[in-house]
Coordinates of C-alpha atoms in Angstrom, one line a residue:
Chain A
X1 CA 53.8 -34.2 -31.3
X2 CA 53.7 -30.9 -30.0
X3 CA 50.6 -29.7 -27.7
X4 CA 48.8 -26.7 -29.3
X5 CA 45.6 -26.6 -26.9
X6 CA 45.5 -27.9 -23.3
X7 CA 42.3 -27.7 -21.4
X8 CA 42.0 -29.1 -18.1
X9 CA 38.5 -29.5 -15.9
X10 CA 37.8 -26.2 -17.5
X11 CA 34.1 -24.7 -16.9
X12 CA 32.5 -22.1 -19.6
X13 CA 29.7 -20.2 -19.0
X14 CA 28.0 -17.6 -20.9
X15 CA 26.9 -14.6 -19.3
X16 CA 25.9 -16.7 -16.0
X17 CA 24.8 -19.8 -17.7
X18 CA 27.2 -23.2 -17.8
X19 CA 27.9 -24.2 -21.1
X20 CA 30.3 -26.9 -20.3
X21 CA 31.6 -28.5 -17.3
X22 CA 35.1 -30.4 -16.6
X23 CA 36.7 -30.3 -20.4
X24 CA 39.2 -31.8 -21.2
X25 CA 41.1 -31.8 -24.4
X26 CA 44.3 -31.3 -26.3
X27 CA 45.0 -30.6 -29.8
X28 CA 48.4 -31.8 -31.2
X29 CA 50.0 -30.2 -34.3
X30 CA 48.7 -31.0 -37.6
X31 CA 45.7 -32.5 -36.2
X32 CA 42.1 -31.8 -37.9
X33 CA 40.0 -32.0 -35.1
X34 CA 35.9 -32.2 -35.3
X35 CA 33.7 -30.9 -32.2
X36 CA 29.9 -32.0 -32.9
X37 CA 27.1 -31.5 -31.1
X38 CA 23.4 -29.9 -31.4
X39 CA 22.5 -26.1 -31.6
X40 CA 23.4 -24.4 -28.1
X41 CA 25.2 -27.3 -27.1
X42 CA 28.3 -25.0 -26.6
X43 CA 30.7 -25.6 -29.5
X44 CA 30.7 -22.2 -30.8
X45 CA 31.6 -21.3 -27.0
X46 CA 34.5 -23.8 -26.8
X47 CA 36.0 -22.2 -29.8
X48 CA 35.0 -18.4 -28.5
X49 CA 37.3 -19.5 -25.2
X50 CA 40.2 -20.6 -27.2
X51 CA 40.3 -17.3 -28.9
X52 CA 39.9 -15.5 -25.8
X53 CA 36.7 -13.6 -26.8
X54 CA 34.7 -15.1 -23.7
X55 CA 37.1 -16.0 -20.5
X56 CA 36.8 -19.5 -18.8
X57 CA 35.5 -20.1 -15.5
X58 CA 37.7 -22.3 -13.7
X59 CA 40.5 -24.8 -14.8
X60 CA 43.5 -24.5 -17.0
X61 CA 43.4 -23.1 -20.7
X62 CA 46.6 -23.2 -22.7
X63 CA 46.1 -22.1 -26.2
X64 CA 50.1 -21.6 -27.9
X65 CA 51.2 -21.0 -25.1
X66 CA 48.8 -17.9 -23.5
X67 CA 47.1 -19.0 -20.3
X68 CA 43.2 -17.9 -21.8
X69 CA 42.3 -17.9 -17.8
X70 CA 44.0 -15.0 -17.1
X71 CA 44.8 -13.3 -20.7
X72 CA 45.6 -9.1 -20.4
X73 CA 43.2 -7.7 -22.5
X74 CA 46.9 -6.3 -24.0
X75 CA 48.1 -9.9 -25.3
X76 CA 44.5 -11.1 -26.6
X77 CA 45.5 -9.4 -30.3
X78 CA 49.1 -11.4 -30.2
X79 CA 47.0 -15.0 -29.8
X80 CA 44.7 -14.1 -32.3
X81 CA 47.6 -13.6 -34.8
X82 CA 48.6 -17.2 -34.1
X83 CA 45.2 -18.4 -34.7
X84 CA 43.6 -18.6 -38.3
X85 CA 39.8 -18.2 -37.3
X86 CA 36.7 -19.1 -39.6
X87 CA 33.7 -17.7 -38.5
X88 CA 30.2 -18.9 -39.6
X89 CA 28.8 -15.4 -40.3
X90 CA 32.0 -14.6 -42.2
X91 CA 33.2 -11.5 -40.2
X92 CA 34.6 -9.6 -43.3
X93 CA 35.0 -5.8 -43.0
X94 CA 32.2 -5.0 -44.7
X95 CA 33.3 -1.6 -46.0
X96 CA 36.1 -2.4 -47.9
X97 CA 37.4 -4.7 -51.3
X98 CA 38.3 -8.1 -50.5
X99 CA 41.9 -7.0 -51.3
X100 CA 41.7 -4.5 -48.5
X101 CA 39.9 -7.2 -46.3
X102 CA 43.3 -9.3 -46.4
X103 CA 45.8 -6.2 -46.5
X104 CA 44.1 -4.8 -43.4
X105 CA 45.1 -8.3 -41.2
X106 CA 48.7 -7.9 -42.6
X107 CA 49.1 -4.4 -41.9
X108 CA 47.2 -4.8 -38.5
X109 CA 50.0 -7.9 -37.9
X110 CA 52.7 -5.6 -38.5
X111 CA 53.6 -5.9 -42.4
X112 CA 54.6 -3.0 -43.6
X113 CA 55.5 -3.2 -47.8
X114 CA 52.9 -3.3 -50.1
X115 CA 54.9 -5.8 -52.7
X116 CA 55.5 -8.1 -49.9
X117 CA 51.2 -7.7 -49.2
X118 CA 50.4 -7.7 -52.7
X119 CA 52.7 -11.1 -53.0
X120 CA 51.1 -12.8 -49.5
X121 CA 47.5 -11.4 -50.7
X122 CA 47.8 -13.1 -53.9
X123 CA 49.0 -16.7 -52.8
X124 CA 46.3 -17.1 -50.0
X125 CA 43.7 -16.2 -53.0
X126 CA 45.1 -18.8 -54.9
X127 CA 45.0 -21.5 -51.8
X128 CA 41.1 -21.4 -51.7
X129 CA 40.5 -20.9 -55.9
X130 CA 39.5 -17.2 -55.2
X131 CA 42.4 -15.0 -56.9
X132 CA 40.1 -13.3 -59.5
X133 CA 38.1 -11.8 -56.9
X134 CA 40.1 -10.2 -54.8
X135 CA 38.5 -6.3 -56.1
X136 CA 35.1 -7.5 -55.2
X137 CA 33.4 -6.2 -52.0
X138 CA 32.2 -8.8 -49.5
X139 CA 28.5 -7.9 -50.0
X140 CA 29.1 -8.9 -54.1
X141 CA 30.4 -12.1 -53.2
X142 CA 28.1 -15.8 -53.0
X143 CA 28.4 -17.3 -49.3
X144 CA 30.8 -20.2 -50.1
X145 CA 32.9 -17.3 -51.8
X146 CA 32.8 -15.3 -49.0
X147 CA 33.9 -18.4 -46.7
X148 CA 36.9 -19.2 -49.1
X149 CA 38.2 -15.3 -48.8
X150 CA 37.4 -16.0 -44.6
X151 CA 39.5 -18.9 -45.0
X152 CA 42.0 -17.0 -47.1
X153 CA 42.1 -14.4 -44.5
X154 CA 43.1 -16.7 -41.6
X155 CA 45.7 -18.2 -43.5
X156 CA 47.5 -15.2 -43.7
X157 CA 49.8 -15.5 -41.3
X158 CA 50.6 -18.7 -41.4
X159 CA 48.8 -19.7 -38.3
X160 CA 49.6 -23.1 -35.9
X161 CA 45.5 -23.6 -35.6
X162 CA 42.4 -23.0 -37.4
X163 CA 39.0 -22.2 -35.8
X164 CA 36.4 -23.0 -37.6
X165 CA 33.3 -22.3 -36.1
X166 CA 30.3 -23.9 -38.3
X167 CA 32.1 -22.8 -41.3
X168 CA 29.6 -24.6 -43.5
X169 CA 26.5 -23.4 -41.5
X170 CA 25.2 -21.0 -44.4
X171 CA 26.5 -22.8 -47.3
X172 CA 24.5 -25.3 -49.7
X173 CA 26.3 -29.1 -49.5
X174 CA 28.4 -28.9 -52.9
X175 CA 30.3 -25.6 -51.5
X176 CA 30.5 -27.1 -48.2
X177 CA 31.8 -30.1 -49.0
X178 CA 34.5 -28.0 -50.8
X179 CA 35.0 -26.0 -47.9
X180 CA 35.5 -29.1 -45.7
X181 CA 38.2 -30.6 -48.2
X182 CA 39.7 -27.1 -48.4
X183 CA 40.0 -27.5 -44.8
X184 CA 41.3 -31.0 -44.8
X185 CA 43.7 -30.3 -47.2
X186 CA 45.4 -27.2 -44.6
X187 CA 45.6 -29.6 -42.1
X188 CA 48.0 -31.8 -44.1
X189 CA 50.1 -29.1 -44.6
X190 CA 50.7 -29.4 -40.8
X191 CA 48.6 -26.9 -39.5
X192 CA 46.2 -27.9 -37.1
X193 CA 42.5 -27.5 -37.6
X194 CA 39.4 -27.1 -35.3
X195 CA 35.5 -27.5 -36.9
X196 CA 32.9 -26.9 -35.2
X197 CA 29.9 -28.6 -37.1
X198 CA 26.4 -30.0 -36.8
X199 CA 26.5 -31.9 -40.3
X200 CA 27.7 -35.2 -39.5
X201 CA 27.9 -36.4 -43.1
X202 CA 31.7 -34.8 -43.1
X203 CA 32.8 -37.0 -40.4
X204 CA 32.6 -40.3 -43.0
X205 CA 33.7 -38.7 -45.6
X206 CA 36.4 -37.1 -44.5
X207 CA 37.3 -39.0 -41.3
X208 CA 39.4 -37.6 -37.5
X209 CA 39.2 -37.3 -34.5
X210 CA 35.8 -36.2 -32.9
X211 CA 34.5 -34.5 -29.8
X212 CA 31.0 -34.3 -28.6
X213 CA 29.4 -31.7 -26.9
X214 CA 26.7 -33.0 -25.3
X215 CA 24.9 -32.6 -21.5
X216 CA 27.4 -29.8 -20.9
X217 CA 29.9 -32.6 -21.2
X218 CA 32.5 -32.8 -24.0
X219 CA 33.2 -36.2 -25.1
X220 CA 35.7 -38.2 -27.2
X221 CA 33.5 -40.4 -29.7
X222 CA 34.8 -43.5 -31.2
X223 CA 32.4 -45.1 -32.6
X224 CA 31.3 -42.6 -35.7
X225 CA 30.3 -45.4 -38.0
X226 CA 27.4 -46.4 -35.3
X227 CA 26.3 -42.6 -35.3
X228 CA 26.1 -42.4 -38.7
X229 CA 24.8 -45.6 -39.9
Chain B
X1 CA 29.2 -3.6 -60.3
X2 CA 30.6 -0.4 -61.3
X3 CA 27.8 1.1 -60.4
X4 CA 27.5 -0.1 -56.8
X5 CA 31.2 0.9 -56.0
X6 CA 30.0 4.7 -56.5
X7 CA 27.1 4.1 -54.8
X8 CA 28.8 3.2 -51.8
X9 CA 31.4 5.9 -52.0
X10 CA 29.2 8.4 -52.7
X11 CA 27.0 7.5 -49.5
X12 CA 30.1 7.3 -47.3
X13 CA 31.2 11.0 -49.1
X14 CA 27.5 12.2 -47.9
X15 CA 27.8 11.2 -44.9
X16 CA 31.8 12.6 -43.7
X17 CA 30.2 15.7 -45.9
X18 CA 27.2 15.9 -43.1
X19 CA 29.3 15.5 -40.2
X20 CA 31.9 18.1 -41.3
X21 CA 29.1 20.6 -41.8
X22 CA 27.4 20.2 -38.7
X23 CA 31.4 20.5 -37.2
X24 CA 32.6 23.6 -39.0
X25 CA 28.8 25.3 -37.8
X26 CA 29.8 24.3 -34.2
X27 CA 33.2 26.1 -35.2
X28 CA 31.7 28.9 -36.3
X29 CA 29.9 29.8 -33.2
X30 CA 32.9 28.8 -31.4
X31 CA 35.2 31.6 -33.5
X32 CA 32.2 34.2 -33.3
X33 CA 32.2 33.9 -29.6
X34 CA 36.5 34.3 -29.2
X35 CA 36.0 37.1 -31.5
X36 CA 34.1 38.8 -29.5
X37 CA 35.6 37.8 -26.2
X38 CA 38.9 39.5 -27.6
X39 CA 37.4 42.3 -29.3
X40 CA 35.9 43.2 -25.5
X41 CA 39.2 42.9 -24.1
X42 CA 40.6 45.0 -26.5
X43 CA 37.8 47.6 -26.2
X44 CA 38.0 47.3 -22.4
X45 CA 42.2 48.0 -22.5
X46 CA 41.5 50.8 -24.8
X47 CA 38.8 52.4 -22.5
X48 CA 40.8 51.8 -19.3
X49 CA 43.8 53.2 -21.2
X50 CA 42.1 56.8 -21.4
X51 CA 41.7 57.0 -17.5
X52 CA 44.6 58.8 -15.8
X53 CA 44.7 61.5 -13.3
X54 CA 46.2 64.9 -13.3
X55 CA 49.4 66.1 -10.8
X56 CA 48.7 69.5 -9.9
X57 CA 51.9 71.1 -8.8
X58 CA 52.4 73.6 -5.9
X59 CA 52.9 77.3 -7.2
X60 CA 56.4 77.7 -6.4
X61 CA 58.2 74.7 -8.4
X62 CA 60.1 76.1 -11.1
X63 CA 59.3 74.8 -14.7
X64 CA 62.5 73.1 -14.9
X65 CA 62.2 71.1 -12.2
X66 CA 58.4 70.1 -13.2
X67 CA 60.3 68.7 -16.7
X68 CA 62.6 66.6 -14.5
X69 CA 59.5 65.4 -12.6
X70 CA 58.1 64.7 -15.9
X71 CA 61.0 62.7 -17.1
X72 CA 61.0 60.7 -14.3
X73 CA 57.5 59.7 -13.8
X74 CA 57.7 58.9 -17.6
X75 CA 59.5 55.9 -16.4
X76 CA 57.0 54.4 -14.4
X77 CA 55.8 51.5 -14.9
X78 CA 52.0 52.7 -14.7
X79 CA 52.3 55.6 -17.0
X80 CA 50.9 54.9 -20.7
X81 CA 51.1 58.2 -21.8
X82 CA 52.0 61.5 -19.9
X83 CA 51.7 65.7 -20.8
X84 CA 53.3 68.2 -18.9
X85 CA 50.8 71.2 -18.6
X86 CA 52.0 74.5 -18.0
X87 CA 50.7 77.5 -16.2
X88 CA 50.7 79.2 -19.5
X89 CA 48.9 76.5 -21.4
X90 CA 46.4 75.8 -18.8
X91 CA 45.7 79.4 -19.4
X92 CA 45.6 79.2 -23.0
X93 CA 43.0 76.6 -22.8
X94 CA 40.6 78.2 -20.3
X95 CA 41.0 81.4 -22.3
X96 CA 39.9 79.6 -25.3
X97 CA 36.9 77.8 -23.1
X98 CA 35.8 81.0 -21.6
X99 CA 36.3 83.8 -24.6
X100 CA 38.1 85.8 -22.0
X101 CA 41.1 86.2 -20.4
X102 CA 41.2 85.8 -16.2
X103 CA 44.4 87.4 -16.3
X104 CA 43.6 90.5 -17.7
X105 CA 41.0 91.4 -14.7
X106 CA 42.5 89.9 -12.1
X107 CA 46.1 90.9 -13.1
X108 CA 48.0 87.6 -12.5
X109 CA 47.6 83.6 -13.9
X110 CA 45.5 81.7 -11.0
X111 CA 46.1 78.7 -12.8
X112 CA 48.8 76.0 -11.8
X113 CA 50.6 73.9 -13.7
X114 CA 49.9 69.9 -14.1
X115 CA 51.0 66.7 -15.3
X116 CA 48.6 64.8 -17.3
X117 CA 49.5 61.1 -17.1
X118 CA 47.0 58.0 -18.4
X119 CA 47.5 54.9 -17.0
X120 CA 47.9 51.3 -18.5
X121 CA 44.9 49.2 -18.0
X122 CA 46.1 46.5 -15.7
X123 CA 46.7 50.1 -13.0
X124 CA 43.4 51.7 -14.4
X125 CA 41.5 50.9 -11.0
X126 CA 40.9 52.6 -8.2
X127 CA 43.4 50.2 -5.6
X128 CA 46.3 51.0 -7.9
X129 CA 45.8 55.0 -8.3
X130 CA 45.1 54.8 -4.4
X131 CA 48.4 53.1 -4.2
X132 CA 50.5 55.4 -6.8
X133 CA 48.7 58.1 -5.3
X134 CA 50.3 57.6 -1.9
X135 CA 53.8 57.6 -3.2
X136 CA 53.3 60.9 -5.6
X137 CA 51.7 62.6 -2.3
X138 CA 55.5 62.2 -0.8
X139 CA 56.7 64.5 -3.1
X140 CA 56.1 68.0 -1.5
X141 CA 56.5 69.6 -4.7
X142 CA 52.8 68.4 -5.5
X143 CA 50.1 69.5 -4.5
X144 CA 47.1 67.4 -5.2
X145 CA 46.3 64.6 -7.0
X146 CA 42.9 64.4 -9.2
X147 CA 40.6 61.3 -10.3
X148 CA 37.4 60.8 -10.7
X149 CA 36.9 57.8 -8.6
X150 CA 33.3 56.7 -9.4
X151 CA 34.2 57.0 -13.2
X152 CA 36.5 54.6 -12.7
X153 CA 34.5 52.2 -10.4
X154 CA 32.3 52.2 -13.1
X155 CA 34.5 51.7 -16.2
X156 CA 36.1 48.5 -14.3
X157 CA 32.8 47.1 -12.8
X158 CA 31.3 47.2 -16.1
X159 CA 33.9 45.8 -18.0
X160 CA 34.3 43.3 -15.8
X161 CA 30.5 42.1 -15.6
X162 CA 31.1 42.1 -19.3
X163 CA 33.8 40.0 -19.0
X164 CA 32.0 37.3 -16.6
X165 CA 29.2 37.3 -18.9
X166 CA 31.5 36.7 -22.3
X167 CA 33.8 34.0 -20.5
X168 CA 30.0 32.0 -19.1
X169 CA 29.1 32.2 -23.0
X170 CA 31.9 30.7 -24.2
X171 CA 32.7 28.0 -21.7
X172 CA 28.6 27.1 -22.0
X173 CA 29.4 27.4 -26.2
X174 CA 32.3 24.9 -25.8
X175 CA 30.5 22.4 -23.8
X176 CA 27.7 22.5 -26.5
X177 CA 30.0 22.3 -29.0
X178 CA 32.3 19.1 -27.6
X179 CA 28.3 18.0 -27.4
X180 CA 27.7 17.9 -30.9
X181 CA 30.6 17.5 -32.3
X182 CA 31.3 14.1 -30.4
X183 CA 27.9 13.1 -30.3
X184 CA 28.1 13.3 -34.6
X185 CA 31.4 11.7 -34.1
X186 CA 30.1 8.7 -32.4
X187 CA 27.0 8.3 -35.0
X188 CA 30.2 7.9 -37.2
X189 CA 31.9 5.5 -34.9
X190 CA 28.4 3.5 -34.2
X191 CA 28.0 2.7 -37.4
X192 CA 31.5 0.8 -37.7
X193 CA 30.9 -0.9 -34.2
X194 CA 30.7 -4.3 -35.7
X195 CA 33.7 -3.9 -38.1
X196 CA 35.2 -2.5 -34.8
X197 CA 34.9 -5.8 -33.6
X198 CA 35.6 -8.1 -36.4
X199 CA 38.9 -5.5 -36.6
X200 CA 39.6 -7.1 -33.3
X201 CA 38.8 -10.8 -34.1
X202 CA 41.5 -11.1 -36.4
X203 CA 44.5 -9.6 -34.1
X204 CA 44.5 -6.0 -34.7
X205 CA 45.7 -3.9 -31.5
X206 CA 43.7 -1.4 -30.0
X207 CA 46.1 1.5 -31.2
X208 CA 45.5 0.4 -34.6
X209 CA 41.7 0.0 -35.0
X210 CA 42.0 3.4 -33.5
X211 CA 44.1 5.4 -35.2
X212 CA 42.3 5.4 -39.2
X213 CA 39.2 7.0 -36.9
X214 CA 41.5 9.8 -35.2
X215 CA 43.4 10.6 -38.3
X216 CA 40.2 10.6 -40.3
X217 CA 38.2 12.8 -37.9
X218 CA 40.9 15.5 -37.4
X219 CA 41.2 15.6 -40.9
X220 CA 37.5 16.7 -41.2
X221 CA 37.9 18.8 -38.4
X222 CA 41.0 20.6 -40.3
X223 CA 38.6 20.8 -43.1
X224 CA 35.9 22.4 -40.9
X225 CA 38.1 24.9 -39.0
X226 CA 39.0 26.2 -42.4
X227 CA 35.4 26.3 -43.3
X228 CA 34.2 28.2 -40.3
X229 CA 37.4 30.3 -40.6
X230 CA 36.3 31.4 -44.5
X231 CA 32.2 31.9 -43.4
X232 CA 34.0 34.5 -40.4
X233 CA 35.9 36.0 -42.7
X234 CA 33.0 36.2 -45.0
X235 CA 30.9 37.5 -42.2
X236 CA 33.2 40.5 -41.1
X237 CA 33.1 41.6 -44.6
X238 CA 29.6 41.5 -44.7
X239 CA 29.6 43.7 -41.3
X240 CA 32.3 45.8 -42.9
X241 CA 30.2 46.8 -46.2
X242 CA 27.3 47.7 -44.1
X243 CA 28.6 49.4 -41.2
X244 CA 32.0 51.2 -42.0
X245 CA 34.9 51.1 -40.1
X246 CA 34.3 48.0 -38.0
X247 CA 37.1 46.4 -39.2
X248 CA 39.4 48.5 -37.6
X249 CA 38.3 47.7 -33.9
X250 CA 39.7 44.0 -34.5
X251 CA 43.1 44.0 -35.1
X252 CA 45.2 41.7 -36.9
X253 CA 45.9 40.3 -33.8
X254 CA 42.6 38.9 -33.0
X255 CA 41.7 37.7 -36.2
X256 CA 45.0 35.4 -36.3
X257 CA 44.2 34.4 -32.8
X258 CA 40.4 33.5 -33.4
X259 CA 41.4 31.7 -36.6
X260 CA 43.9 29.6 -34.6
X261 CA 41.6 28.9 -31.8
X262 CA 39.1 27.3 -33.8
X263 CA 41.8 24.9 -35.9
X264 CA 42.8 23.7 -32.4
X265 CA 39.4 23.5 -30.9
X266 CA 38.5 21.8 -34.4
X267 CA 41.7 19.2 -34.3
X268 CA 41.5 18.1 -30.2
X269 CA 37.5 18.4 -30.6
X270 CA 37.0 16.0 -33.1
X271 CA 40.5 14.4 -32.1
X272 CA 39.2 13.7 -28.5
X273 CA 35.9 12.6 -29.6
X274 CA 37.2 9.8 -32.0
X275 CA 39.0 8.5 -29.1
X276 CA 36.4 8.0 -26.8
X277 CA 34.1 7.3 -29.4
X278 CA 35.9 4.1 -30.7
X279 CA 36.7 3.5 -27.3
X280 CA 33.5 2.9 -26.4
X281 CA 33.0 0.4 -28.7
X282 CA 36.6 -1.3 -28.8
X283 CA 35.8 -2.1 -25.1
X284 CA 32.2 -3.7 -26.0
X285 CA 30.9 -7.4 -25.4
X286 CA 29.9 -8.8 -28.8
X287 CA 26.1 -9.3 -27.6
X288 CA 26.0 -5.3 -26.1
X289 CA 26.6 -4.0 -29.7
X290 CA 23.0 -5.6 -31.1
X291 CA 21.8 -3.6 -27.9
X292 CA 23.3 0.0 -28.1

């Protein structure tokens, strides 16, 4: 299976603090990855490094191919395109229709005819059960709605990974859970998904691969069933 | 829901509305000022181009040879406008100035012949007549050259204080006005910092966060140079009505000029200050924009 994400003994500090020391990890394609851990224990930092929004101190950081170490501020926007990113505040452009939400990403990404939009738009609403809303404005939609057009958004382009930072943080447990299976179910389709989470409840019912951040120290964890029992 | 979308709109109309205003006022002051910068140059050509100096010529040239001299010197490139003055003439005038004639008591015309020549007003000072007076004075056939030297001192150190004075207003005027306009600008800008950012979280380039904020902005400024342009307009009919004639010491000239001036200083003002305004924040850490 193909390596999407290679750290290596990478450190990650924000501002001057250490967040995490000596990570290692590497995400293969398809995978549907889970990185636990408490509040401030430096998941939403892992994911901020991968997307190149904070830089890494020392080691080697391969996300698709782009070293994140030593990323020109010129190629960060071409990574990004290749990542789908879920953000647990949402993130939507708050001035504009939901439509115009997703047609901004496609024309910032380089499409250029509006049937082709329209089209692309339309099937992305339909992945996470939102196609009605699409004339709303963020600020008229509930939270898990606004998640599912956050989701829709970074499925646009058809990216190799998604990010999903807490993406059930502000969402009551039935809309989460959707969210989560939502999720689950994009993985299967072979792309790759990152979740950043504190709710443990996810990782019985909808089992992978987990990584702990704990100590600034992330850490494989086998045994889930003795966590959660 | 309806009701929210115009809300929003309308709020958003208000607010491009505001910041155009307060542009085309900034305009304004900037077109008033290059008015009035050119106007003074205009006056000040127009006042230097009524200085000249008079060739008197020696008693003995014949009047033929004072029209050749005439011809010539018509050529020059100094001479704006030149009159050949005869004996005769020059006696016609003083006759008319004193109510008698000289030449009947004193039985012959003591008057001499000139040339009357005014000078274009990049030669209406007093190094240039020095200058031109030096190669008339070759010519034997003339015998003195007037001016009135500290007329002209005057004329050119006045216009020129006036000029220093104008040219401080306006740079001081345009530095207020790139003031405002950008510092309205960047309210504009501040207030889309975080969808600045979120723009850039999901792979937009630089270039193209940028360039709806550019466009937009010039737009306004378009719409605000034409504003300024009509309350100028409006205002030199106003002046015209109350004090006649006004409107003939601006030529059409000027008023295209000045109208052209402030659509460019409104396009690269507000153009130049979207660019540094969204700069500004495409270049910001995530935690600095709770802080700014």
């Amino acid at each position: 299976m193909e390596v999407l994400i290679h750290y290596q003994s990478v450190d990650i500090y924000r501002q001057e603090n250490l967040v995490l020391k000596n990570v290692e990890m590497e995400l293969r394609k398809g995978e549907f990855l889970y990185i636990i851990g408490k509040v401030g224990s430096g998941k939403s930092s892992l994911l901020k490094s991968m997307y190149a929004d904070i830089p890494i101190g020392s080691g080697v950081g391969r996300v698709l191919g782009y070293d994140v170490k030593h990323i020109k501020n010129k190629q960060i926007p071409f990574l990004r395109r290749k990542l789908g990113i879920v953000f647990q505040d949402f993130q939507l452009l708050t001035d504009r229709s939901v439509n115009e939400n997703l047609a901004f990403v496609l024309k910032a990404t380089g499409w250029k005819k509006k049937v082709e939009i329209d089209t692309r738009i339309h099937e992305v609403l339909v992945q996470v059960g939102m196609e009605r809303k699409g004339y709303k404005m963020p600020h008229e939609l509930s939270g898990g709605e606004q998640q599912r057009i956050v989701i829709a958004r970074a499925l646009l382009n058809n990216p190799e990974i998604i990010l999903a930072d807490e993406p059930t943080g502000n969402l009551d447990p039935q809309t989460a859970d959707q969210i989560v299976k939502l999720l689950k179910g994009i993985s299967e389709t072979g792309t790759a998904v990152i979740m950043a989470t504190h709710n443990l409840k996810f990782l019985k019912e909808y089992p992978a691969r987990v990584l702990c951040c704990k100590d600034e120290k992330l850490e494989p964890m086998e045994l889930i069933h003795d966590l959660l029992v | 829901m309806g009701r929210k979308q115009t809300q929003t709109t309308a709020s958003f109309f208000n607010a491009k509305l505001t910041s155009t205003i307060s542009t085309s006022l900034v305009l304004f002051l900037l077109g008033l000022t290059t008015l009035l910068i050119l106007v003074t140059q205009d006056l000040s050509a127009y006042v230097k181009e009524n200085i000249g100096f008079s060739i008197i010529i020696s008693d003995n040239v014949k009047e033929a040879e004072i029209q050749k001299m005439t011809k010539q010197l018509e050529k020059a490139p100094y001479v704006k406008e030149i009159q050949h003055i005869s004996k005769e003439q020059a006696l016609e005038e003083l006759k008319e100035e004193l109510g008698e004639d000289p030449e009947a008591f004193l039985g012959f015309n003591p008057l001499l012949a000139s040339v009357e020549i005014k000078l274009k007003s990049e030669y209406a000072n007093n190094d240039s007549i020095a200058i031109i007076e030096k190669s008339l004075k070759k010519n034997s056939d003339i015998r003195d050259i007037l001016y009135r030297k500290d007329l002209i001192q005057a004329v050119n150190d006045n216009v020129r204080r006036i000029s220093i004075i104008f040219i401080i207003l306006a740079s001081v005027l345009m530095i207020i006005s790139f003031a405002l306009i950008s510092n309205t600008i960047r309210l504009t800008v501040y207030s889309k910092r975080f969808t600045i950012y979120t723009m850039k979280l999901v792979g937009a380039k630089d270039s193209f966060i940028r360039s709806p904020f550019i466009w937009g902005n010039i737009g306004s400024g378009i719409i605000a140079a034409i504003f300024a342009n009509a309350m100028l307009a409006a205002l030199l009919y106003g002046i015209n009505n109350e004090v006649d004639g006004v409107i003939q010491l601006i030529s059409p000239d000027v008023m295209i000029a000045t109208g052209v001036v402030v659509l460019v200083a409104g396009i690269l003002l507000t153009g130049i200050s979207a660019y540094f305004a969204v700069n500004k924040y495409l270049n910001m850490k995530y935690n600095k924009l709770f802080l700014v």
